[in-house]
Amino acid sequence: MQEELKKIKQIARQAIADAKSLDELGELKIKFLGKKGELTTILKGMGKLSAEERPIIGQLANEVRDEIGTALEEMQMRYKNAALEHRLANESLDVTLPGKALATGTKHPLTQVVDEAKQIFMGLGFEIAEGPEIESDHYNFEALNLPKDHPARDMQDTFYISPDIVLRTHTSPVQVRTMEKKQGALPVKIICPGTVYRKDDDATHSPMFHQIEGLVIDEHITMSDLKGILAAFTKQMFGSDVKIRLRPSYFPFTEPSAEVDISCIMCGGQGCRVCSHTGWLEILGSGMVHPNVLRAGGYDPQKVTGFAFGMGVERIAMLKYSISDMRLLFENDVRFLRQF
Amino acid sequence: MQISFNWLKEYIDLELNAYELQELMTKAGVTVEHVQATNKGIEKVVTAKVLEKMKHPNAEKLSICQVTTDGQTTMQVVCGAPNVAAGQTVAFALPGAHLPDGIKIKKAKLRGVESNGMICSSKELGIDPEKIPPEQKEGIVILPDDTPLGVSITEIMGLDDYILELDLTPNRSDCLSVLNVAREIGALINKPVKIPAINSSENEEDIHNLAQVSIKDSQLCHRYCAKMVKGVAIKPSPFWLQHRLQCAGVRPINNIVDITNYILMELGQPLHAFDYHEIAGHKITVRRAEENETIVTLDNVKRSLTNDMLLICDDKRPVAIAGVMGGENTEVTEQTTDVFIEAAYFQPTSVRKTSTRLGLRSEASIRFEKGINMETVTYAVNRAAALMQELGGGEIVGGIIDEYPTPHQIVTVDLELAKVNQVLGTNIKNEEIKDILLRLNFELLQESDTTITVKVPPYRPDVSIAEDLIEEVARLYGYDAIPDTLPFGPSSQGRLTAGQRIRDQIINKMAGLGLHEVVNYSFINKNNDDKLGYAADDIRRQSVAILNPLSEEQSHMRTSILPGLFHTMLNNINRRNENLALFELGKIFLLQHELDTKTLANERWTLGIVLHGKNATTWQQAGVEYDFYYLKGLIEALLVDLKIDDARYIPCRDNSIYHPGRAAYLVIDDISVGVFGEVHPQIADNYGLKGRSYAAEIDVDLLIEHGAGRIQASLLPKFPSVTRDLAIVVDEKIASHDLKICVKKAGGALLNDAAIFDVYQGDQIAAGKKSIAFSLLFQADDRTLTDEEINVVYNQIYAALQKDYQAELRA
């Protein structure tokens, strides 16, 4: 019997080594180790063995079975690996081909700038206020310390709907409307993004454009607060190394007034074509709210102070995205829009 | 305002160079936009005398000149100017000289004759052709005979100078005066200004015997002064004066006119010089114009006037429009000998209105309309007379006419000192505040520990309240020195309103669905009403019109979002961008009543969508043509995002913009919030759009109002569901929506969903019929459904469809 076992082992090993496929290995497993396999058949004769022989043969049989089993598994594994390798080797793709065309729309660059500004100012505690684009002369001018015949009205070429109704020339009327609505409540802390209109159409002016204006009114508001808020905004909008500079200026609705420059985001203030070699870019008008405007909005200039600021969205978009021609913003060529 | 840097230095000792001054002034609020050197690269151009002039043997228009720069050596030069002559003193470019624009002068042979240098014209020296005085227009510059030889021409003509170009804010009209700019600089660097002294002698006559002035309207003319100079010689001004005017952007004419312009620039006081002998009756009357009265102004234009315009008249006729422009009839000419000089104060608003109405803005009017210094009117006219005597050689008539019916109101302002730091957030000492104001020529009238009262200088009409003084303090203290702080006080919360949030959400969703956002002008051409096929009584024809539009194209506020989108489509298609999926979220402006300042227009946020062509083609798949269902899919996706699940779609056959068989209203809460579909072929044609286009208009305000969806999550089913398909054949006119309602009703509680997965019309079924296949999902909350239970419901559904719609099972 020992001989038989050894023989089977040898035959099996040879057969396994000669096997050509996984299927063949499966057959060999049945042939040698199956319920009706050769090893089982031999082991059926165990009962005839003596008590001394039985454990020895039993151990040998187990060894033979394990050995055949192991050889089978090894060989199966080899074939599986080979098959897998073969499959992987034959399944290569050109990964440089483009993927499925999924929807990739874009938001207009002006919307993106407004969104970003809204996020920044909301983080600083501002609410977003809106108002009509067709506006009364009262809110657009008079309540903003710009009575009829005020020479500064020349600064803004106005589209008129009637002698008393205009297309708003700035979003400042929203400030007055908000003040009225608040009925003296404090603080007022808003930004007003929106579309505005001026009668001007050339390479650097569009008759319709967009502004973001801000207004803060409270007790003890100072010009240094204005500087601080604008520094915080410009750093988030243009980068943390951007510096701001305030220059005295004139707006009828603020006093004192300041023009705000940021260090040139193209050259870092060294001077380049974009900043006309000054190192500075003018981006904002601002100032302390004029007492007449506070009064028009129902606030007592003896008790509260405030600051206001305003910027052109087009200007910021052009700087931020290096857009050299403003007209591109309103032409809506999809080849331009796709870039955003 | 443009100013010669050297001119400024006459009034103040300056150690700064022009560029340093630019920085200093700009930071303090008087912006110097540009600094421009007037010497545009001239080197080795000197004064020389022409000793001899000969005709060039080989050239008709050239002459050969012998010139000297030292009176001893002579040089030969060929000159092409017709006005060159022996004995003249000229500007001579030596060999090796540099002229503006990089031109270099070399020895040369001109038509066989040696030429060592060049005799220059004003233009060749870089003078702006528009600012060249008449006598220098043709040919070379001829310098006065007493000009020393061999001296740099830049020195003689004052070209070693800089022009400061000021960009003045409307409040700082005081800086339309060189002297006042010097005052501003004086305040900045804390130095006094030197006001020119008047050293002149007057003759024995009294001007009051030679001329009379009467002011009929003291509202519009507050002050009128006059001086006279007799026996002047009209001639070109000296170069120093010409140069200063040229720097200021004024073309020199002759000494008298130039002096009036010089004083205007120096002091900001417009003057007018009349030829005394042309003033009829030697009487000046200042009065309002008669309706339709006319005058021919100095620019040779006949002007028709109205009753609110102020005129300067002589005994017979108007001789000037007050503060705006003089009349041709009394202007100073070559023949003038006696000059009547006017210096006045005219009411600012009146001058502004007159000049606006006449479309005539002059250096005089832009100063009058901002309000000039009423206290220096006599100084200005005296200084002008003195200069005329000096440069024109006449004698000044004794005395001065000074009619002053409406005296200057002194302006005083109280300032609570603590308020300065309260507003600025600074810590400026009271002494410094006072010092700054004194440097700016504010006069301290009263003073206590807490408050000061100051008198505003008469040339600063922009200062009238405490805040104005605070700005003055701030700008001299330096805006840079104000610290950065954040507002102190109860914190506020930044937030969006529901409407703002939903609008942002819509934009994000549409972009996420593959559409590009566009921004179009809100104003359109009125002819879009016809192009969109609106009926005569369509409410969308009631648009807001702009009284003063830039063009017809931009004359009316849009009542639909679509015209801009259609134009955008067309522009893109013309540029071969033919596959378009665009949207715009903007306002439309409806007029439901006569506009008034209380109610204004009905401005509605509107979402517009347009589609044309197909979506992206890739190597794997050809692009899919946009169609009605693609557009509807976009809208449905948007509604899913907004959590609106009760929208209905009703065929839209009555909107002229859309194909009557391929458009739908979007209905929420029984309210139509939008319309979408294929663009009517006729409308597409009106806009030049080829092929099929699709469009949608959704009233976002209504959507927000009626569709505020709230997420309510439900539990997941515990028991398995079962799906059965049901394909039926019905009449093709029956709407799928109706069938679905029937299915759902018949399916009852166990039918969880009924999705349409196939629609077929064609050969395999009868004509006029269509097949619709539903995928029915059965589900119970409390048990696994048995086949028997499902069969019962399935049969109920089919029975209902048979009964209501004569449906048959598809074979």
CSV table of N, CA, C and O in Angstrom, one decimal, chain B residues 378-453:
chain,number,residue,atom,x,y,z
B,378,THR,N,-10.6,143.1,-8.0
B,378,THR,CA,-9.9,144.3,-8.3
B,378,THR,C,-8.4,144.1,-8.5
B,378,THR,O,-7.7,144.6,-9.4
B,379,TYR,N,-7.9,143.2,-7.7
B,379,TYR,CA,-6.5,142.8,-7.8
B,379,TYR,C,-6.2,142.3,-9.2
B,379,TYR,O,-5.2,142.7,-9.8
B,380,ALA,N,-7.1,141.4,-9.7
B,380,ALA,CA,-6.9,140.8,-11.0
B,380,ALA,C,-6.9,141.9,-12.1
B,380,ALA,O,-6.0,141.9,-13.0
B,381,VAL,N,-7.8,142.8,-12.0
B,381,VAL,CA,-7.9,143.8,-13.1
B,381,VAL,C,-6.7,144.8,-13.1
B,381,VAL,O,-6.2,145.2,-14.1
B,382,ASN,N,-6.3,145.1,-11.8
B,382,ASN,CA,-5.1,146.0,-11.7
B,382,ASN,C,-3.9,145.3,-12.2
B,382,ASN,O,-3.0,145.9,-12.9
B,383,ARG,N,-3.7,144.0,-11.9
B,383,ARG,CA,-2.5,143.3,-12.3
B,383,ARG,C,-2.5,143.2,-13.9
B,383,ARG,O,-1.5,143.3,-14.5
B,384,ALA,N,-3.7,143.0,-14.5
B,384,ALA,CA,-3.8,142.9,-15.9
B,384,ALA,C,-3.4,144.2,-16.5
B,384,ALA,O,-2.6,144.2,-17.5
B,385,ALA,N,-3.9,145.3,-16.0
B,385,ALA,CA,-3.5,146.6,-16.5
B,385,ALA,C,-2.0,146.8,-16.4
B,385,ALA,O,-1.4,147.3,-17.4
B,386,ALA,N,-1.4,146.5,-15.3
B,386,ALA,CA,0.0,146.7,-15.1
B,386,ALA,C,0.8,145.9,-16.1
B,386,ALA,O,1.8,146.4,-16.7
B,387,LEU,N,0.4,144.6,-16.4
B,387,LEU,CA,1.1,143.8,-17.4
B,387,LEU,C,0.9,144.4,-18.8
B,387,LEU,O,1.9,144.3,-19.6
B,388,MET,N,-0.2,144.9,-19.1
B,388,MET,CA,-0.4,145.5,-20.4
B,388,MET,C,0.5,146.7,-20.6
B,388,MET,O,1.0,146.9,-21.7
B,389,GLN,N,0.6,147.4,-19.5
B,389,GLN,CA,1.5,148.6,-19.6
B,389,GLN,C,3.0,148.1,-19.9
B,389,GLN,O,3.7,148.6,-20.7
B,390,GLU,N,3.3,147.0,-19.1
B,390,GLU,CA,4.7,146.5,-19.2
B,390,GLU,C,5.0,145.9,-20.6
B,390,GLU,O,6.0,146.1,-21.2
B,391,LEU,N,4.0,145.1,-21.1
B,391,LEU,CA,4.3,144.4,-22.4
B,391,LEU,C,3.7,145.1,-23.6
B,391,LEU,O,4.0,144.7,-24.7
B,392,GLY,N,2.8,146.0,-23.4
B,392,GLY,CA,2.2,146.7,-24.5
B,392,GLY,C,2.5,148.1,-24.6
B,392,GLY,O,2.2,148.8,-25.6
B,393,GLY,N,3.2,148.6,-23.6
B,393,GLY,CA,3.7,150.0,-23.6
B,393,GLY,C,2.7,151.1,-23.5
B,393,GLY,O,3.0,152.2,-23.8
B,394,GLY,N,1.5,150.8,-23.1
B,394,GLY,CA,0.5,151.9,-23.0
B,394,GLY,C,0.5,152.6,-21.6
B,394,GLY,O,1.4,152.4,-20.8
B,395,GLU,N,-0.5,153.5,-21.4
B,395,GLU,CA,-0.6,154.1,-20.1
B,395,GLU,C,-1.9,153.7,-19.4
B,395,GLU,O,-2.9,153.6,-20.1
B,396,ILE,N,-1.8,153.5,-18.1
B,396,ILE,CA,-3.0,153.0,-17.4
B,396,ILE,C,-3.8,154.3,-17.0
B,396,ILE,O,-3.3,155.2,-16.5
B,397,VAL,N,-5.1,154.2,-17.3
B,397,VAL,CA,-6.0,155.3,-16.9
B,397,VAL,C,-6.2,155.2,-15.4
B,397,VAL,O,-6.4,154.2,-14.9
B,398,GLY,N,-6.3,156.4,-14.8
B,398,GLY,CA,-6.4,156.5,-13.4
B,398,GLY,C,-7.8,155.9,-12.9
B,398,GLY,O,-8.8,156.1,-13.7
B,399,GLY,N,-7.8,155.4,-11.7
B,399,GLY,CA,-9.1,155.0,-11.1
B,399,GLY,C,-9.5,153.6,-11.6
B,399,GLY,O,-9.0,153.0,-12.5
B,400,ILE,N,-10.5,153.1,-10.9
B,400,ILE,CA,-11.1,151.8,-11.2
B,400,ILE,C,-12.6,151.8,-11.1
B,400,ILE,O,-13.1,152.5,-10.2
B,401,ILE,N,-13.3,151.2,-12.0
B,401,ILE,CA,-14.7,151.1,-11.9
B,401,ILE,C,-15.0,149.8,-11.0
B,401,ILE,O,-14.4,148.8,-11.3
B,402,ASP,N,-15.8,149.9,-10.0
B,402,ASP,CA,-16.0,148.8,-9.1
B,402,ASP,C,-17.5,148.8,-8.7
B,402,ASP,O,-17.8,149.4,-7.6
B,403,GLU,N,-18.4,148.3,-9.5
B,403,GLU,CA,-19.8,148.1,-9.1
B,403,GLU,C,-19.9,146.8,-8.3
B,403,GLU,O,-19.6,145.7,-8.8
B,404,TYR,N,-20.4,146.9,-7.1
B,404,TYR,CA,-20.3,145.7,-6.2
B,404,TYR,C,-21.7,145.6,-5.4
B,404,TYR,O,-21.7,145.8,-4.2
B,405,PRO,N,-22.8,145.4,-6.2
B,405,PRO,CA,-24.1,145.4,-5.5
B,405,PRO,C,-24.3,144.2,-4.6
B,405,PRO,O,-25.2,144.3,-3.7
B,406,THR,N,-23.7,143.1,-4.8
B,406,THR,CA,-24.0,141.9,-4.0
B,406,THR,C,-22.7,141.4,-3.3
B,406,THR,O,-22.0,140.5,-3.9
B,407,PRO,N,-22.4,141.9,-2.2
B,407,PRO,CA,-21.1,141.6,-1.6
B,407,PRO,C,-21.0,140.1,-1.2
B,407,PRO,O,-22.0,139.4,-0.9
B,408,HIS,N,-19.7,139.7,-1.2
B,408,HIS,CA,-19.4,138.3,-0.8
B,408,HIS,C,-19.8,138.0,0.6
B,408,HIS,O,-19.6,138.8,1.5
B,409,GLN,N,-20.5,136.9,0.8
B,409,GLN,CA,-20.9,136.5,2.2
B,409,GLN,C,-19.8,135.8,2.8
B,409,GLN,O,-19.3,134.7,2.3
B,410,ILE,N,-19.3,136.3,3.9
B,410,ILE,CA,-18.2,135.6,4.6
B,410,ILE,C,-18.7,134.3,5.2
B,410,ILE,O,-19.8,134.2,5.8
B,411,VAL,N,-18.0,133.2,5.0
B,411,VAL,CA,-18.5,131.9,5.5
B,411,VAL,C,-17.6,131.6,6.7
B,411,VAL,O,-16.4,131.6,6.7
B,412,THR,N,-18.3,131.3,7.8
B,412,THR,CA,-17.6,130.8,9.0
B,412,THR,C,-18.1,129.4,9.4
B,412,THR,O,-19.3,129.1,9.1
B,413,VAL,N,-17.3,128.6,9.9
B,413,VAL,CA,-17.6,127.2,10.3
B,413,VAL,C,-17.2,127.0,11.7
B,413,VAL,O,-16.0,127.3,12.1
B,414,ASP,N,-18.1,126.3,12.5
B,414,ASP,CA,-17.7,125.9,13.9
B,414,ASP,C,-17.2,124.5,13.8
B,414,ASP,O,-17.8,123.6,13.1
B,415,LEU,N,-16.2,124.2,14.5
B,415,LEU,CA,-15.7,122.8,14.6
B,415,LEU,C,-15.4,122.4,16.0
B,415,LEU,O,-14.7,123.1,16.8
B,416,GLU,N,-16.1,121.4,16.4
B,416,GLU,CA,-15.9,120.8,17.7
B,416,GLU,C,-14.6,119.9,17.6
B,416,GLU,O,-14.6,119.0,16.8
B,417,LEU,N,-13.6,120.3,18.3
B,417,LEU,CA,-12.3,119.7,18.0
B,417,LEU,C,-12.3,118.2,18.2
B,417,LEU,O,-11.6,117.5,17.4
B,418,ALA,N,-13.0,117.7,19.2
B,418,ALA,CA,-13.0,116.3,19.5
B,418,ALA,C,-13.6,115.5,18.3
B,418,ALA,O,-13.3,114.3,18.1
B,419,LYS,N,-14.4,116.1,17.6
B,419,LYS,CA,-15.1,115.4,16.5
B,419,LYS,C,-14.1,115.0,15.4
B,419,LYS,O,-14.3,114.0,14.7
B,420,VAL,N,-13.0,115.7,15.3
B,420,VAL,CA,-12.0,115.3,14.3
B,420,VAL,C,-11.6,113.9,14.5
B,420,VAL,O,-11.6,113.0,13.6
B,421,ASN,N,-11.1,113.6,15.7
B,421,ASN,CA,-10.7,112.2,16.0
B,421,ASN,C,-11.8,111.2,16.0
B,421,ASN,O,-11.6,110.1,15.7
B,422,GLN,N,-13.0,111.7,16.4
B,422,GLN,CA,-14.1,110.8,16.5
B,422,GLN,C,-14.5,110.3,15.1
B,422,GLN,O,-14.8,109.2,14.9
B,423,VAL,N,-14.3,111.2,14.1
B,423,VAL,CA,-14.7,110.8,12.7
B,423,VAL,C,-13.5,110.0,12.1
B,423,VAL,O,-13.7,109.0,11.4
B,424,LEU,N,-12.3,110.4,12.3
B,424,LEU,CA,-11.2,109.9,11.6
B,424,LEU,C,-10.6,108.6,12.3
B,424,LEU,O,-9.9,107.8,11.7
B,425,GLY,N,-10.9,108.4,13.6
B,425,GLY,CA,-10.3,107.3,14.3
B,425,GLY,C,-8.8,107.6,14.6
B,425,GLY,O,-8.0,106.6,14.6
B,426,THR,N,-8.4,108.8,14.7
B,426,THR,CA,-7.0,109.2,14.9
B,426,THR,C,-6.8,109.8,16.3
B,426,THR,O,-7.8,109.8,17.1
B,427,ASN,N,-5.6,110.3,16.5
B,427,ASN,CA,-5.3,110.9,17.8
B,427,ASN,C,-4.6,112.2,17.6
B,427,ASN,O,-3.4,112.4,18.0
B,428,ILE,N,-5.2,113.1,16.8
B,428,ILE,CA,-4.5,114.3,16.4
B,428,ILE,C,-4.7,115.4,17.5
B,428,ILE,O,-5.9,115.6,18.0
B,429,LYS,N,-3.7,116.0,17.8
B,429,LYS,CA,-3.7,117.0,18.9
B,429,LYS,C,-4.4,118.3,18.4
B,429,LYS,O,-4.3,118.7,17.2
B,430,ASN,N,-5.1,119.0,19.3
B,430,ASN,CA,-5.8,120.2,19.0
B,430,ASN,C,-4.9,121.2,18.3
B,430,ASN,O,-5.3,121.9,17.4
B,431,GLU,N,-3.7,121.3,18.8
B,431,GLU,CA,-2.8,122.3,18.3
B,431,GLU,C,-2.5,122.0,16.8
B,431,GLU,O,-2.4,122.9,15.9
B,432,GLU,N,-2.4,120.7,16.5
B,432,GLU,CA,-2.1,120.3,15.1
B,432,GLU,C,-3.3,120.6,14.2
B,432,GLU,O,-3.1,121.1,13.1
B,433,ILE,N,-4.5,120.4,14.7
B,433,ILE,CA,-5.7,120.7,14.0
B,433,ILE,C,-5.7,122.2,13.6
B,433,ILE,O,-5.9,122.5,12.4
B,434,LYS,N,-5.4,123.0,14.6
B,434,LYS,CA,-5.5,124.4,14.3
B,434,LYS,C,-4.4,124.8,13.3
B,434,LYS,O,-4.6,125.6,12.4
B,435,ASP,N,-3.2,124.3,13.5
B,435,ASP,CA,-2.1,124.6,12.7
B,435,ASP,C,-2.4,124.3,11.2
B,435,ASP,O,-2.1,125.0,10.3
B,436,ILE,N,-3.0,123.1,11.0
B,436,ILE,CA,-3.3,122.7,9.6
B,436,ILE,C,-4.2,123.7,9.0
B,436,ILE,O,-4.1,124.1,7.9
B,437,LEU,N,-5.3,124.1,9.8
B,437,LEU,CA,-6.3,125.0,9.2
B,437,LEU,C,-5.7,126.3,8.9
B,437,LEU,O,-6.0,127.0,7.9
B,438,LEU,N,-4.8,126.8,9.8
B,438,LEU,CA,-4.1,128.1,9.5
B,438,LEU,C,-3.2,128.0,8.3
B,438,LEU,O,-3.2,129.0,7.5
B,439,ARG,N,-2.5,126.9,8.1
B,439,ARG,CA,-1.7,126.7,6.9
B,439,ARG,C,-2.5,126.8,5.7
B,439,ARG,O,-2.1,127.3,4.6
B,440,LEU,N,-3.8,126.4,5.8
B,440,LEU,CA,-4.7,126.4,4.6
B,440,LEU,C,-5.4,127.8,4.5
B,440,LEU,O,-6.4,127.9,3.7
B,441,ASN,N,-4.9,128.8,5.3
B,441,ASN,CA,-5.5,130.1,5.2
B,441,ASN,C,-6.9,130.2,5.8
B,441,ASN,O,-7.6,131.2,5.5
B,442,PHE,N,-7.3,129.3,6.6
B,442,PHE,CA,-8.5,129.5,7.4
B,442,PHE,C,-8.1,130.4,8.5
B,442,PHE,O,-7.0,130.3,9.1
B,443,GLU,N,-9.0,131.4,8.8
B,443,GLU,CA,-8.7,132.4,9.8
B,443,GLU,C,-9.4,132.0,11.1
B,443,GLU,O,-10.6,131.7,11.1
B,444,LEU,N,-8.7,132.0,12.2
B,444,LEU,CA,-9.3,131.6,13.5
B,444,LEU,C,-10.0,132.8,14.1
B,444,LEU,O,-9.4,133.8,14.4
B,445,LEU,N,-11.3,132.7,14.1
B,445,LEU,CA,-12.1,133.8,14.6
B,445,LEU,C,-12.4,133.7,16.1
B,445,LEU,O,-12.3,134.7,16.9
B,446,GLN,N,-12.7,132.5,16.6
B,446,GLN,CA,-13.0,132.3,18.0
B,446,GLN,C,-12.4,130.9,18.4
B,446,GLN,O,-12.3,130.0,17.6
B,447,GLU,N,-12.2,130.8,19.7
B,447,GLU,CA,-11.5,129.6,20.1
B,447,GLU,C,-11.9,129.3,21.6
B,447,GLU,O,-11.8,130.2,22.4
B,448,SER,N,-12.3,128.1,21.9
B,448,SER,CA,-12.4,127.7,23.3
B,448,SER,C,-11.7,126.4,23.4
B,448,SER,O,-11.1,125.9,22.5
B,449,ASP,N,-11.7,125.8,24.6
B,449,ASP,CA,-11.0,124.5,24.8
B,449,ASP,C,-11.6,123.4,23.8
B,449,ASP,O,-10.8,122.5,23.4
B,450,THR,N,-12.8,123.5,23.5
B,450,THR,CA,-13.4,122.4,22.8
B,450,THR,C,-13.8,122.8,21.4
B,450,THR,O,-13.9,121.9,20.5
B,451,THR,N,-14.0,124.0,21.1
B,451,THR,CA,-14.5,124.4,19.8
B,451,THR,C,-13.8,125.6,19.2
B,451,THR,O,-13.3,126.5,19.9
B,452,ILE,N,-13.6,125.6,17.9
B,452,ILE,CA,-13.1,126.7,17.2
B,452,ILE,C,-14.1,127.2,16.1
B,452,ILE,O,-14.9,126.4,15.6
B,453,THR,N,-14.0,128.5,15.8
B,453,THR,CA,-14.8,129.0,14.7
B,453,THR,C,-13.8,129.6,13.7
B,453,THR,O,-12.9,130.4,14.1
